[in-house]
Amino acid sequence: MASEETRTTTSTSIGPSQTSEPTTPSTRAWTTRLLVLGIVLSALNLRPAITSLGALLEEVRDGLGMSGSVAGVLTSVPPLCFAVFGVMAPRLARRFGPGAVVCAGMAAIAAGLLLRPYAGGTAGFLAASALALMGIAVSNVLMPVIVKRWFPDRVGSMTGLYSMALALGTASAAAVTVPMSETLGGSWQTGLAVWAGLAAAAVLPWIPFVRRPGAGPAEPPAARREHAREEPPLRVTRSRTARALAVFFGLQATAAYITMGWMAQIFRDAGVPASTAGLLLAVTMVMGVPLAFVIPRVATRLPHQGPIVVALGVCGLAGYAGLYFAPAAGAWAWALLLGVSNCAFPLALTMVGMRARTGAGVAQLSAFAQSTGYLLSIPGPLLVGVLYQHSGGWGLPIALMTALMIPQMLVGVIAGRNRTVEDEAVR
C-alpha cells in the first residue's frame, strides 16, 4: 500500500531476543496462514461475551434479581477489566511471547463463558465474567502488536481484517443469542454458555506459538535491526498524541459499551419486540464488518485522520437524536447510524499502529491508550443505568451519550495528526 502504511514498516519484537531459525518458504507460508487464522478466530471472540449479555440483559436481570443500578455495574465490568488486565499484556508478552499470552487469553474466555451462567448468583456471574474479560483484555492490547510485528508492511489491511472479524463476532452474538436461546429450550444460561465453544476453537491456532515465544513468520531485516537495538521504554505519558489517543479510545469505548449494553433495552422499552431489538443491535454491530475493513485502509492513506473522526461523530449525533425523538418509528435508521459511529474503534486501533514507528512503541502505546481509555469509559454505562432507574426513561441517558460525542470528536482530531509518540515522548 502507499502512503502511511508503507511508512510503518519497522517493528520490534516484544518477546525474548532470539535468532531467527532457518525456515523454508513453505514453512513460512504455513506459519503465516496459521497466524492469520489465529488472529481472525481471536477477533471473533473479543465481543460475544458482551453483546450476548446485552441481548439477554432483561432475562439475566430477572434470573439473578438485579436492579437497574446493579445492571449498570454489570455493563461497566468490561471496561474495568480491560483497564486493569490490559496494562499487564506487554509485560506478559515479553516474558512468555505474545502468541502464548493470546492462547491463554482465548482459554480464559472459553472457561469464563462456560462457567458464568451456572456460577450461581450475581457475585459468581460477575467473577466468571471477569475471567472471560481478562482474556479479552490481553488479546485486545496484543492484536495491534502482533500485526505490527509480523505484518509491518500491511498494518492497514491486517488491522481491517481483524477489525472486520471482531465486528462480525459482535454482530453475530447480538443477532442469534435470543433465537438460539429459544431454540435450545428458552434458557438464558444456555444462550450465554454456547459462545464458549467459539472461544475454545480459537485456542487451537495459537498452540504452535506457545512452544516457542518467538515463533512466527520471519521478521524483516529492518525489524531485526530495531529489535537488536533494545531501546529503552518510551515515556508515552509525555506525548500529547498518546494522551489524546487514550481519551479518544476511552470516549469511543464509552459509546460502544453503552450501545452494546443498553441499546436493545432502549428499543424494547419503546415497544419493539425482544427478537427485533436483538436484530437492531446486530445491525448496529454488523455495520462494522465492511467498514472495519475499509476505514483502516483509508486511514493509512491519509496524513490526518481527523476528517474520518468528525464524520463518524456526526453519524453518532444523528443516531442519538433519532433515539430521543422517535426510537421505534426510525429504529432501523438509528441502528445504522450508530453502527457507523461505532466504527471509531477500528479507527482507534489503526491510529495506535500509525502513531508509533516501532513494535515496542506500538506495544507501549497500545497498552497505555487501551488501559487508560477503558478506565475512562467505566463510569459511562454505570451512569446510564443509574439515570435510567432514577429518571424512569431514556431522555437523560441519551443526553449523556450525546454530550460525550463532542469531546470524542475534538480529541480524535488531535490524535489523528501525522505525529509519532517517539517524536514527542522524552526518554
PDB file of N, CA, C and O in Angstrom, residues 51-115:
ATOM      1  N   THR A  51     -21.914  -8.670  23.947  1.00  0.00           N
ATOM      2  CA  THR A  51     -23.162  -8.448  23.208  1.00  0.00           C
ATOM      3  C   THR A  51     -24.173  -9.564  23.417  1.00  0.00           C
ATOM      4  O   THR A  51     -25.376  -9.326  23.324  1.00  0.00           O
ATOM      5  N   SER A  52     -23.716 -10.782  23.705  1.00  0.00           N
ATOM      6  CA  SER A  52     -24.681 -11.839  24.038  1.00  0.00           C
ATOM      7  C   SER A  52     -25.398 -11.506  25.339  1.00  0.00           C
ATOM      8  O   SER A  52     -26.604 -11.750  25.487  1.00  0.00           O
ATOM      9  N   LEU A  53     -24.669 -10.917  26.275  1.00  0.00           N
ATOM     10  CA  LEU A  53     -25.294 -10.488  27.535  1.00  0.00           C
ATOM     11  C   LEU A  53     -26.251  -9.319  27.300  1.00  0.00           C
ATOM     12  O   LEU A  53     -27.340  -9.264  27.886  1.00  0.00           O
ATOM     13  N   GLY A  54     -25.861  -8.378  26.427  1.00  0.00           N
ATOM     14  CA  GLY A  54     -26.743  -7.252  26.136  1.00  0.00           C
ATOM     15  C   GLY A  54     -28.072  -7.697  25.560  1.00  0.00           C
ATOM     16  O   GLY A  54     -29.128  -7.147  25.893  1.00  0.00           O
ATOM     17  N   ALA A  55     -28.036  -8.724  24.700  1.00  0.00           N
ATOM     18  CA  ALA A  55     -29.277  -9.206  24.092  1.00  0.00           C
ATOM     19  C   ALA A  55     -30.193  -9.876  25.102  1.00  0.00           C
ATOM     20  O   ALA A  55     -31.418  -9.883  24.941  1.00  0.00           O
ATOM     21  N   LEU A  56     -29.611 -10.452  26.172  1.00  0.00           N
ATOM     22  CA  LEU A  56     -30.405 -11.170  27.173  1.00  0.00           C
ATOM     23  C   LEU A  56     -30.386 -10.471  28.528  1.00  0.00           C
ATOM     24  O   LEU A  56     -30.647 -11.102  29.559  1.00  0.00           O
ATOM     25  N   LEU A  57     -30.082  -9.170  28.535  1.00  0.00           N
ATOM     26  CA  LEU A  57     -29.892  -8.471  29.803  1.00  0.00           C
ATOM     27  C   LEU A  57     -31.150  -8.524  30.673  1.00  0.00           C
ATOM     28  O   LEU A  57     -31.065  -8.723  31.894  1.00  0.00           O
ATOM     29  N   GLU A  58     -32.316  -8.360  30.067  1.00  0.00           N
ATOM     30  CA  GLU A  58     -33.544  -8.382  30.863  1.00  0.00           C
ATOM     31  C   GLU A  58     -33.755  -9.742  31.508  1.00  0.00           C
ATOM     32  O   GLU A  58     -34.125  -9.841  32.691  1.00  0.00           O
ATOM     33  N   GLU A  59     -33.509 -10.820  30.748  1.00  0.00           N
ATOM     34  CA  GLU A  59     -33.666 -12.168  31.298  1.00  0.00           C
ATOM     35  C   GLU A  59     -32.643 -12.444  32.395  1.00  0.00           C
ATOM     36  O   GLU A  59     -32.958 -13.075  33.415  1.00  0.00           O
ATOM     37  N   VAL A  60     -31.410 -11.980  32.205  1.00  0.00           N
ATOM     38  CA  VAL A  60     -30.374 -12.170  33.224  1.00  0.00           C
ATOM     39  C   VAL A  60     -30.734 -11.389  34.488  1.00  0.00           C
ATOM     40  O   VAL A  60     -30.586 -11.887  35.610  1.00  0.00           O
ATOM     41  N   ARG A  61     -31.214 -10.151  34.307  1.00  0.00           N
ATOM     42  CA  ARG A  61     -31.624  -9.350  35.466  1.00  0.00           C
ATOM     43  C   ARG A  61     -32.734 -10.044  36.251  1.00  0.00           C
ATOM     44  O   ARG A  61     -32.692 -10.116  37.488  1.00  0.00           O
ATOM     45  N   ASP A  62     -33.717 -10.563  35.546  1.00  0.00           N
ATOM     46  CA  ASP A  62     -34.809 -11.259  36.224  1.00  0.00           C
ATOM     47  C   ASP A  62     -34.314 -12.539  36.895  1.00  0.00           C
ATOM     48  O   ASP A  62     -34.712 -12.856  38.026  1.00  0.00           O
ATOM     49  N   GLY A  63     -33.457 -13.271  36.201  1.00  0.00           N
ATOM     50  CA  GLY A  63     -32.977 -14.534  36.740  1.00  0.00           C
ATOM     51  C   GLY A  63     -32.095 -14.376  37.966  1.00  0.00           C
ATOM     52  O   GLY A  63     -32.106 -15.215  38.867  1.00  0.00           O
ATOM     53  N   LEU A  64     -31.315 -13.296  37.998  1.00  0.00           N
ATOM     54  CA  LEU A  64     -30.399 -13.069  39.121  1.00  0.00           C
ATOM     55  C   LEU A  64     -30.926 -12.039  40.106  1.00  0.00           C
ATOM     56  O   LEU A  64     -30.267 -11.745  41.109  1.00  0.00           O
ATOM     57  N   GLY A  65     -32.093 -11.448  39.823  1.00  0.00           N
ATOM     58  CA  GLY A  65     -32.668 -10.467  40.733  1.00  0.00           C
ATOM     59  C   GLY A  65     -31.907  -9.162  40.796  1.00  0.00           C
ATOM     60  O   GLY A  65     -31.753  -8.570  41.873  1.00  0.00           O
ATOM     61  N   MET A  66     -31.457  -8.651  39.644  1.00  0.00           N
ATOM     62  CA  MET A  66     -30.664  -7.415  39.603  1.00  0.00           C
ATOM     63  C   MET A  66     -31.569  -6.194  39.478  1.00  0.00           C
ATOM     64  O   MET A  66     -32.574  -6.223  38.768  1.00  0.00           O
ATOM     65  N   SER A  67     -31.174  -5.109  40.141  1.00  0.00           N
ATOM     66  CA  SER A  67     -31.805  -3.810  39.917  1.00  0.00           C
ATOM     67  C   SER A  67     -31.166  -3.144  38.704  1.00  0.00           C
ATOM     68  O   SER A  67     -30.155  -3.618  38.173  1.00  0.00           O
ATOM     69  N   GLY A  68     -31.742  -2.016  38.274  1.00  0.00           N
ATOM     70  CA  GLY A  68     -31.159  -1.286  37.150  1.00  0.00           C
ATOM     71  C   GLY A  68     -29.761  -0.793  37.453  1.00  0.00           C
ATOM     72  O   GLY A  68     -28.882  -0.809  36.591  1.00  0.00           O
ATOM     73  N   SER A  69     -29.516  -0.368  38.708  1.00  0.00           N
ATOM     74  CA  SER A  69     -28.182   0.119  39.076  1.00  0.00           C
ATOM     75  C   SER A  69     -27.161  -1.004  39.053  1.00  0.00           C
ATOM     76  O   SER A  69     -26.022  -0.823  38.591  1.00  0.00           O
ATOM     77  N   VAL A  70     -27.536  -2.178  39.552  1.00  0.00           N
ATOM     78  CA  VAL A  70     -26.619  -3.318  39.529  1.00  0.00           C
ATOM     79  C   VAL A  70     -26.346  -3.734  38.094  1.00  0.00           C
ATOM     80  O   VAL A  70     -25.212  -4.088  37.732  1.00  0.00           O
ATOM     81  N   ALA A  71     -27.366  -3.690  37.243  1.00  0.00           N
ATOM     82  CA  ALA A  71     -27.149  -3.997  35.824  1.00  0.00           C
ATOM     83  C   ALA A  71     -26.203  -2.983  35.196  1.00  0.00           C
ATOM     84  O   ALA A  71     -25.397  -3.326  34.330  1.00  0.00           O
ATOM     85  N   GLY A  72     -26.278  -1.725  35.644  1.00  0.00           N
ATOM     86  CA  GLY A  72     -25.328  -0.727  35.175  1.00  0.00           C
ATOM     87  C   GLY A  72     -23.916  -1.071  35.579  1.00  0.00           C
ATOM     88  O   GLY A  72     -22.959  -0.891  34.810  1.00  0.00           O
ATOM     89  N   VAL A  73     -23.751  -1.580  36.806  1.00  0.00           N
ATOM     90  CA  VAL A  73     -22.433  -2.047  37.245  1.00  0.00           C
ATOM     91  C   VAL A  73     -21.958  -3.181  36.349  1.00  0.00           C
ATOM     92  O   VAL A  73     -20.791  -3.238  35.937  1.00  0.00           O
ATOM     93  N   LEU A  74     -22.867  -4.100  36.030  1.00  0.00           N
ATOM     94  CA  LEU A  74     -22.524  -5.238  35.177  1.00  0.00           C
ATOM     95  C   LEU A  74     -22.028  -4.778  33.809  1.00  0.00           C
ATOM     96  O   LEU A  74     -21.050  -5.314  33.278  1.00  0.00           O
ATOM     97  N   THR A  75     -22.681  -3.771  33.240  1.00  0.00           N
ATOM     98  CA  THR A  75     -22.251  -3.286  31.928  1.00  0.00           C
ATOM     99  C   THR A  75     -20.965  -2.471  32.019  1.00  0.00           C
ATOM    100  O   THR A  75     -20.340  -2.189  30.992  1.00  0.00           O
ATOM    101  N   SER A  76     -20.549  -2.090  33.244  1.00  0.00           N
ATOM    102  CA  SER A  76     -19.284  -1.374  33.418  1.00  0.00           C
ATOM    103  C   SER A  76     -18.123  -2.323  33.678  1.00  0.00           C
ATOM    104  O   SER A  76     -16.967  -1.892  33.677  1.00  0.00           O
ATOM    105  N   VAL A  77     -18.408  -3.595  33.923  1.00  0.00           N
ATOM    106  CA  VAL A  77     -17.338  -4.550  34.208  1.00  0.00           C
ATOM    107  C   VAL A  77     -16.376  -4.725  33.027  1.00  0.00           C
ATOM    108  O   VAL A  77     -15.160  -4.799  33.233  1.00  0.00           O
ATOM    109  N   PRO A  78     -16.866  -4.802  31.759  1.00  0.00           N
ATOM    110  CA  PRO A  78     -15.915  -4.979  30.654  1.00  0.00           C
ATOM    111  C   PRO A  78     -14.819  -3.913  30.595  1.00  0.00           C
ATOM    112  O   PRO A  78     -13.631  -4.260  30.590  1.00  0.00           O
ATOM    113  N   PRO A  79     -15.145  -2.612  30.571  1.00  0.00           N
ATOM    114  CA  PRO A  79     -14.048  -1.651  30.515  1.00  0.00           C
ATOM    115  C   PRO A  79     -13.156  -1.679  31.752  1.00  0.00           C
ATOM    116  O   PRO A  79     -11.948  -1.417  31.647  1.00  0.00           O
ATOM    117  N   LEU A  80     -13.713  -2.001  32.921  1.00  0.00           N
ATOM    118  CA  LEU A  80     -12.881  -2.106  34.124  1.00  0.00           C
ATOM    119  C   LEU A  80     -11.851  -3.220  33.967  1.00  0.00           C
ATOM    120  O   LEU A  80     -10.661  -3.027  34.254  1.00  0.00           O
ATOM    121  N   CYS A  81     -12.293  -4.374  33.511  1.00  0.00           N
ATOM    122  CA  CYS A  81     -11.365  -5.489  33.305  1.00  0.00           C
ATOM    123  C   CYS A  81     -10.359  -5.168  32.214  1.00  0.00           C
ATOM    124  O   CYS A  81      -9.169  -5.525  32.324  1.00  0.00           O
ATOM    125  N   PHE A  82     -10.799  -4.503  31.156  1.00  0.00           N
ATOM    126  CA  PHE A  82      -9.876  -4.158  30.084  1.00  0.00           C
ATOM    127  C   PHE A  82      -8.796  -3.201  30.584  1.00  0.00           C
ATOM    128  O   PHE A  82      -7.633  -3.286  30.181  1.00  0.00           O
ATOM    129  N   ALA A  83      -9.180  -2.276  31.464  1.00  0.00           N
ATOM    130  CA  ALA A  83      -8.208  -1.322  32.002  1.00  0.00           C
ATOM    131  C   ALA A  83      -7.228  -2.006  32.939  1.00  0.00           C
ATOM    132  O   ALA A  83      -6.012  -1.777  32.863  1.00  0.00           O
ATOM    133  N   VAL A  84      -7.738  -2.861  33.824  1.00  0.00           N
ATOM    134  CA  VAL A  84      -6.887  -3.478  34.844  1.00  0.00           C
ATOM    135  C   VAL A  84      -5.961  -4.520  34.242  1.00  0.00           C
ATOM    136  O   VAL A  84      -4.753  -4.544  34.518  1.00  0.00           O
ATOM    137  N   PHE A  85      -6.514  -5.396  33.412  1.00  0.00           N
ATOM    138  CA  PHE A  85      -5.720  -6.503  32.887  1.00  0.00           C
ATOM    139  C   PHE A  85      -4.972  -6.150  31.610  1.00  0.00           C
ATOM    140  O   PHE A  85      -3.938  -6.742  31.305  1.00  0.00           O
ATOM    141  N   GLY A  86      -5.493  -5.179  30.846  1.00  0.00           N
ATOM    142  CA  GLY A  86      -4.824  -4.819  29.594  1.00  0.00           C
ATOM    143  C   GLY A  86      -3.432  -4.263  29.809  1.00  0.00           C
ATOM    144  O   GLY A  86      -2.522  -4.495  29.008  1.00  0.00           O
ATOM    145  N   VAL A  87      -3.232  -3.540  30.919  1.00  0.00           N
ATOM    146  CA  VAL A  87      -1.919  -2.942  31.164  1.00  0.00           C
ATOM    147  C   VAL A  87      -0.860  -4.000  31.434  1.00  0.00           C
ATOM    148  O   VAL A  87       0.337  -3.743  31.293  1.00  0.00           O
ATOM    149  N   MET A  88      -1.294  -5.219  31.804  1.00  0.00           N
ATOM    150  CA  MET A  88      -0.346  -6.299  32.067  1.00  0.00           C
ATOM    151  C   MET A  88       0.134  -6.985  30.800  1.00  0.00           C
ATOM    152  O   MET A  88       1.116  -7.724  30.826  1.00  0.00           O
ATOM    153  N   ALA A  89      -0.552  -6.766  29.684  1.00  0.00           N
ATOM    154  CA  ALA A  89      -0.283  -7.538  28.474  1.00  0.00           C
ATOM    155  C   ALA A  89       1.153  -7.401  27.950  1.00  0.00           C
ATOM    156  O   ALA A  89       1.790  -8.412  27.630  1.00  0.00           O
ATOM    157  N   PRO A  90       1.720  -6.179  27.816  1.00  0.00           N
ATOM    158  CA  PRO A  90       3.094  -6.101  27.302  1.00  0.00           C
ATOM    159  C   PRO A  90       4.108  -6.839  28.171  1.00  0.00           C
ATOM    160  O   PRO A  90       5.017  -7.503  27.655  1.00  0.00           O
ATOM    161  N   ARG A  91       3.951  -6.745  29.492  1.00  0.00           N
ATOM    162  CA  ARG A  91       4.886  -7.452  30.382  1.00  0.00           C
ATOM    163  C   ARG A  91       4.752  -8.960  30.225  1.00  0.00           C
ATOM    164  O   ARG A  91       5.755  -9.686  30.168  1.00  0.00           O
ATOM    165  N   LEU A  92       3.531  -9.461  30.160  1.00  0.00           N
ATOM    166  CA  LEU A  92       3.331 -10.892  29.952  1.00  0.00           C
ATOM    167  C   LEU A  92       3.878 -11.335  28.609  1.00  0.00           C
ATOM    168  O   LEU A  92       4.475 -12.418  28.492  1.00  0.00           O
ATOM    169  N   ALA A  93       3.696 -10.499  27.583  1.00  0.00           N
ATOM    170  CA  ALA A  93       4.182 -10.852  26.246  1.00  0.00           C
ATOM    171  C   ALA A  93       5.695 -10.894  26.201  1.00  0.00           C
ATOM    172  O   ALA A  93       6.291 -11.733  25.506  1.00  0.00           O
ATOM    173  N   ARG A  94       6.365  -9.981  26.922  1.00  0.00           N
ATOM    174  CA  ARG A  94       7.829 -10.015  26.956  1.00  0.00           C
ATOM    175  C   ARG A  94       8.340 -11.291  27.610  1.00  0.00           C
ATOM    176  O   ARG A  94       9.374 -11.826  27.229  1.00  0.00           O
ATOM    177  N   ARG A  95       7.615 -11.780  28.588  1.00  0.00           N
ATOM    178  CA  ARG A  95       8.065 -12.966  29.315  1.00  0.00           C
ATOM    179  C   ARG A  95       7.719 -14.266  28.598  1.00  0.00           C
ATOM    180  O   ARG A  95       8.536 -15.184  28.528  1.00  0.00           O
ATOM    181  N   PHE A  96       6.496 -14.355  28.091  1.00  0.00           N
ATOM    182  CA  PHE A  96       6.037 -15.626  27.530  1.00  0.00           C
ATOM    183  C   PHE A  96       5.882 -15.623  26.017  1.00  0.00           C
ATOM    184  O   PHE A  96       5.706 -16.680  25.415  1.00  0.00           O
ATOM    185  N   GLY A  97       5.904 -14.450  25.410  1.00  0.00           N
ATOM    186  CA  GLY A  97       5.645 -14.334  23.982  1.00  0.00           C
ATOM    187  C   GLY A  97       4.195 -13.976  23.737  1.00  0.00           C
ATOM    188  O   GLY A  97       3.303 -14.480  24.435  1.00  0.00           O
ATOM    189  N   PRO A  98       3.924 -13.100  22.750  1.00  0.00           N
ATOM    190  CA  PRO A  98       2.538 -12.673  22.514  1.00  0.00           C
ATOM    191  C   PRO A  98       1.612 -13.802  22.117  1.00  0.00           C
ATOM    192  O   PRO A  98       0.435 -13.809  22.500  1.00  0.00           O
ATOM    193  N   GLY A  99       2.122 -14.788  21.362  1.00  0.00           N
ATOM    194  CA  GLY A  99       1.273 -15.904  20.957  1.00  0.00           C
ATOM    195  C   GLY A  99       0.785 -16.712  22.140  1.00  0.00           C
ATOM    196  O   GLY A  99      -0.382 -17.115  22.209  1.00  0.00           O
ATOM    197  N   ALA A 100       1.676 -16.967  23.097  1.00  0.00           N
ATOM    198  CA  ALA A 100       1.304 -17.733  24.283  1.00  0.00           C
ATOM    199  C   ALA A 100       0.279 -16.987  25.115  1.00  0.00           C
ATOM    200  O   ALA A 100      -0.663 -17.585  25.667  1.00  0.00           O
ATOM    201  N   VAL A 101       0.433 -15.676  25.216  1.00  0.00           N
ATOM    202  CA  VAL A 101      -0.498 -14.888  26.023  1.00  0.00           C
ATOM    203  C   VAL A 101      -1.885 -14.868  25.374  1.00  0.00           C
ATOM    204  O   VAL A 101      -2.907 -15.002  26.057  1.00  0.00           O
ATOM    205  N   VAL A 102      -1.937 -14.711  24.057  1.00  0.00           N
ATOM    206  CA  VAL A 102      -3.233 -14.726  23.376  1.00  0.00           C
ATOM    207  C   VAL A 102      -3.881 -16.106  23.497  1.00  0.00           C
ATOM    208  O   VAL A 102      -5.093 -16.220  23.699  1.00  0.00           O
ATOM    209  N   CYS A 103      -3.075 -17.168  23.401  1.00  0.00           N
ATOM    210  CA  CYS A 103      -3.605 -18.528  23.558  1.00  0.00           C
ATOM    211  C   CYS A 103      -4.236 -18.693  24.941  1.00  0.00           C
ATOM    212  O   CYS A 103      -5.357 -19.202  25.075  1.00  0.00           O
ATOM    213  N   ALA A 104      -3.527 -18.244  25.975  1.00  0.00           N
ATOM    214  CA  ALA A 104      -4.081 -18.314  27.328  1.00  0.00           C
ATOM    215  C   ALA A 104      -5.320 -17.439  27.455  1.00  0.00           C
ATOM    216  O   ALA A 104      -6.276 -17.797  28.154  1.00  0.00           O
ATOM    217  N   GLY A 105      -5.322 -16.303  26.766  1.00  0.00           N
ATOM    218  CA  GLY A 105      -6.482 -15.423  26.801  1.00  0.00           C
ATOM    219  C   GLY A 105      -7.712 -16.089  26.213  1.00  0.00           C
ATOM    220  O   GLY A 105      -8.820 -15.983  26.768  1.00  0.00           O
ATOM    221  N   MET A 106      -7.545 -16.786  25.091  1.00  0.00           N
ATOM    222  CA  MET A 106      -8.688 -17.482  24.499  1.00  0.00           C
ATOM    223  C   MET A 106      -9.203 -18.588  25.429  1.00  0.00           C
ATOM    224  O   MET A 106     -10.416 -18.809  25.541  1.00  0.00           O
ATOM    225  N   ALA A 107      -8.278 -19.290  26.113  1.00  0.00           N
ATOM    226  CA  ALA A 107      -8.703 -20.320  27.064  1.00  0.00           C
ATOM    227  C   ALA A 107      -9.478 -19.707  28.225  1.00  0.00           C
ATOM    228  O   ALA A 107     -10.469 -20.279  28.701  1.00  0.00           O
ATOM    229  N   ALA A 108      -9.044 -18.540  28.687  1.00  0.00           N
ATOM    230  CA  ALA A 108      -9.757 -17.858  29.778  1.00  0.00           C
ATOM    231  C   ALA A 108     -11.155 -17.437  29.339  1.00  0.00           C
ATOM    232  O   ALA A 108     -12.119 -17.531  30.116  1.00  0.00           O
ATOM    233  N   ILE A 109     -11.276 -16.972  28.098  1.00  0.00           N
ATOM    234  CA  ILE A 109     -12.599 -16.598  27.578  1.00  0.00           C
ATOM    235  C   ILE A 109     -13.526 -17.808  27.566  1.00  0.00           C
ATOM    236  O   ILE A 109     -14.680 -17.742  28.013  1.00  0.00           O
ATOM    237  N   ALA A 110     -13.010 -18.937  27.056  1.00  0.00           N
ATOM    238  CA  ALA A 110     -13.830 -20.148  26.979  1.00  0.00           C
ATOM    239  C   ALA A 110     -14.287 -20.586  28.371  1.00  0.00           C
ATOM    240  O   ALA A 110     -15.463 -20.907  28.581  1.00  0.00           O
ATOM    241  N   ALA A 111     -13.363 -20.590  29.328  1.00  0.00           N
ATOM    242  CA  ALA A 111     -13.715 -21.020  30.683  1.00  0.00           C
ATOM    243  C   ALA A 111     -14.722 -20.068  31.324  1.00  0.00           C
ATOM    244  O   ALA A 111     -15.701 -20.508  31.946  1.00  0.00           O
ATOM    245  N   GLY A 112     -14.497 -18.768  31.186  1.00  0.00           N
ATOM    246  CA  GLY A 112     -15.398 -17.803  31.793  1.00  0.00           C
ATOM    247  C   GLY A 112     -16.804 -17.873  31.229  1.00  0.00           C
ATOM    248  O   GLY A 112     -17.796 -17.826  31.972  1.00  0.00           O
ATOM    249  N   LEU A 113     -16.903 -17.991  29.889  1.00  0.00           N
ATOM    250  CA  LEU A 113     -18.228 -18.046  29.261  1.00  0.00           C
ATOM    251  C   LEU A 113     -18.976 -19.331  29.614  1.00  0.00           C
ATOM    252  O   LEU A 113     -20.208 -19.334  29.717  1.00  0.00           O
ATOM    253  N   LEU A 114     -18.230 -20.415  29.793  1.00  0.00           N
ATOM    254  CA  LEU A 114     -18.873 -21.674  30.161  1.00  0.00           C
ATOM    255  C   LEU A 114     -19.363 -21.664  31.607  1.00  0.00           C
ATOM    256  O   LEU A 114     -20.428 -22.211  31.920  1.00  0.00           O
ATOM    257  N   LEU A 115     -18.618 -20.998  32.489  1.00  0.00           N
ATOM    258  CA  LEU A 115     -18.924 -21.031  33.915  1.00  0.00           C
ATOM    259  C   LEU A 115     -19.969 -20.005  34.342  1.00  0.00           C
ATOM    260  O   LEU A 115     -20.761 -20.267  35.254  1.00  0.00           O
TER     261      LEU A 115
END
